[in-house]
Amino acid sequence: MAGLVRKSLDAPEEVRPFEDEKGKLELIDLEGRPVGRATFEPGWRWSEHVKPIAGTDSCMHAHAAYVVSGRMRVVMDDGEEDDFGPGDCMSCAPGHDAWVLGDEPCVLIDWQGFADYAKR
């Protein structure tokens, strides 16, 4: 491991678009620790715009994330739900759906669950 590594999400190493141009995931790898910035456009919903890519009934990735802007609702398979907005940190177990609330894109930074997220 290097003593110091600097990378920027403004120069991602990989970009994964969502279905119907409803957003994208930009990834960098910090020595085996992927960090991603996802932009979810208004109207984005996991079950419509990532499910066809993932091939699972709900999102099966755990997430540890920080919401930069916009708002998102997350509903767990067991019915538990919450809304997240700017400044919120989120820990989310596998087994959920999510969608953008309102007319503003939701941007979040995730350092746990994006390694294989929306990967074709």
XYZ file of C-alpha atoms in Angstrom:
120
model
C 0.000 0.000 0.000
C 1.254 3.424 -0.939
C 1.617 6.021 1.805
C -0.597 8.507 0.007
C -3.003 8.097 -2.913
C -4.960 10.859 -4.614
C -7.716 10.287 -7.159
C -10.705 12.355 -8.185
C -14.297 11.407 -8.898
C -14.114 14.195 -11.488
C -11.787 11.861 -13.444
C -13.427 8.463 -12.809
C -11.720 5.240 -13.844
C -15.075 3.739 -14.835
C -18.530 5.114 -15.644
C -21.650 2.911 -15.594
C -24.826 4.425 -17.049
C -28.276 3.486 -15.749
C -31.163 2.410 -17.999
C -33.032 5.134 -19.922
C -30.298 7.705 -19.218
C -31.614 8.152 -15.675
C -28.157 8.646 -14.214
C -24.741 7.122 -13.855
C -22.195 5.730 -11.462
C -18.640 7.099 -11.540
C -16.000 4.933 -9.848
C -12.450 5.204 -8.617
C -10.426 2.499 -6.898
C -8.385 3.446 -3.850
C -6.076 0.442 -3.686
C -8.822 -2.164 -3.635
C -11.430 0.070 -1.973
C -13.893 1.321 -4.588
C -15.527 4.697 -4.068
C -18.386 5.818 -6.262
C -20.383 8.913 -6.986
C -23.856 8.151 -8.259
C -26.091 10.691 -9.921
C -29.727 9.611 -9.946
C -31.919 11.762 -12.199
C -35.511 12.713 -11.299
C -37.735 9.739 -12.109
C -34.954 7.205 -11.358
C -36.036 4.099 -9.477
C -33.801 1.096 -8.748
C -36.521 -1.402 -9.718
C -36.854 0.247 -13.148
C -33.366 1.512 -13.990
C -30.924 -0.896 -12.318
C -32.947 -4.089 -11.810
C -32.662 -4.978 -15.537
C -28.872 -4.700 -15.163
C -28.631 -6.498 -11.788
C -31.121 -9.279 -12.542
C -32.297 -9.483 -8.909
C -35.706 -8.654 -7.407
C -34.227 -5.944 -5.169
C -30.832 -4.312 -4.689
C -28.581 -6.882 -3.043
C -25.707 -4.504 -2.262
C -25.034 -3.007 1.164
C -24.335 0.711 1.079
C -22.464 3.161 3.273
C -23.085 6.532 1.685
C -23.230 10.294 2.069
C -25.942 12.293 0.273
C -24.459 15.356 -1.427
C -27.663 16.746 -2.947
C -31.237 15.810 -3.781
C -33.484 13.380 -1.950
C -34.006 9.616 -2.075
C -36.459 7.200 -0.461
C -35.191 3.714 0.416
C -37.649 0.896 1.163
C -36.318 -2.357 2.577
C -37.817 -5.692 1.483
C -39.369 -6.016 4.977
C -41.191 -2.675 4.566
C -38.899 -0.459 6.670
C -38.318 2.855 4.878
C -36.676 6.243 5.252
C -35.934 9.357 3.214
C -32.405 10.725 2.856
C -31.278 14.203 1.846
C -28.256 16.508 1.753
C -25.849 15.925 4.619
C -27.327 12.553 5.590
C -25.140 9.488 5.994
C -26.781 6.168 5.207
C -26.090 2.574 6.103
C -28.324 0.270 4.104
C -28.397 -3.543 4.169
C -28.989 -5.642 1.047
C -32.597 -6.144 -0.013
C -34.132 -2.783 -0.909
C -35.625 -0.575 -3.604
C -34.970 3.172 -3.844
C -36.106 6.148 -5.889
C -35.487 9.863 -6.301
C -37.897 12.229 -4.581
C -38.691 15.540 -6.269
C -37.325 17.285 -9.336
C -33.644 17.515 -8.368
C -31.033 14.846 -9.137
C -29.858 12.913 -6.083
C -26.069 12.671 -5.839
C -24.410 10.421 -3.306
C -20.956 9.109 -2.484
C -20.745 5.429 -1.512
C -17.641 3.685 -0.189
C -19.119 0.223 0.395
C -21.591 -1.060 -2.164
C -20.647 0.182 -5.617
C -17.894 -2.268 -6.685
C -20.365 -4.388 -8.675
C -23.384 -2.046 -8.655
C -25.073 -1.592 -12.049
C -22.364 -3.743 -13.608
C -23.374 -5.409 -16.850
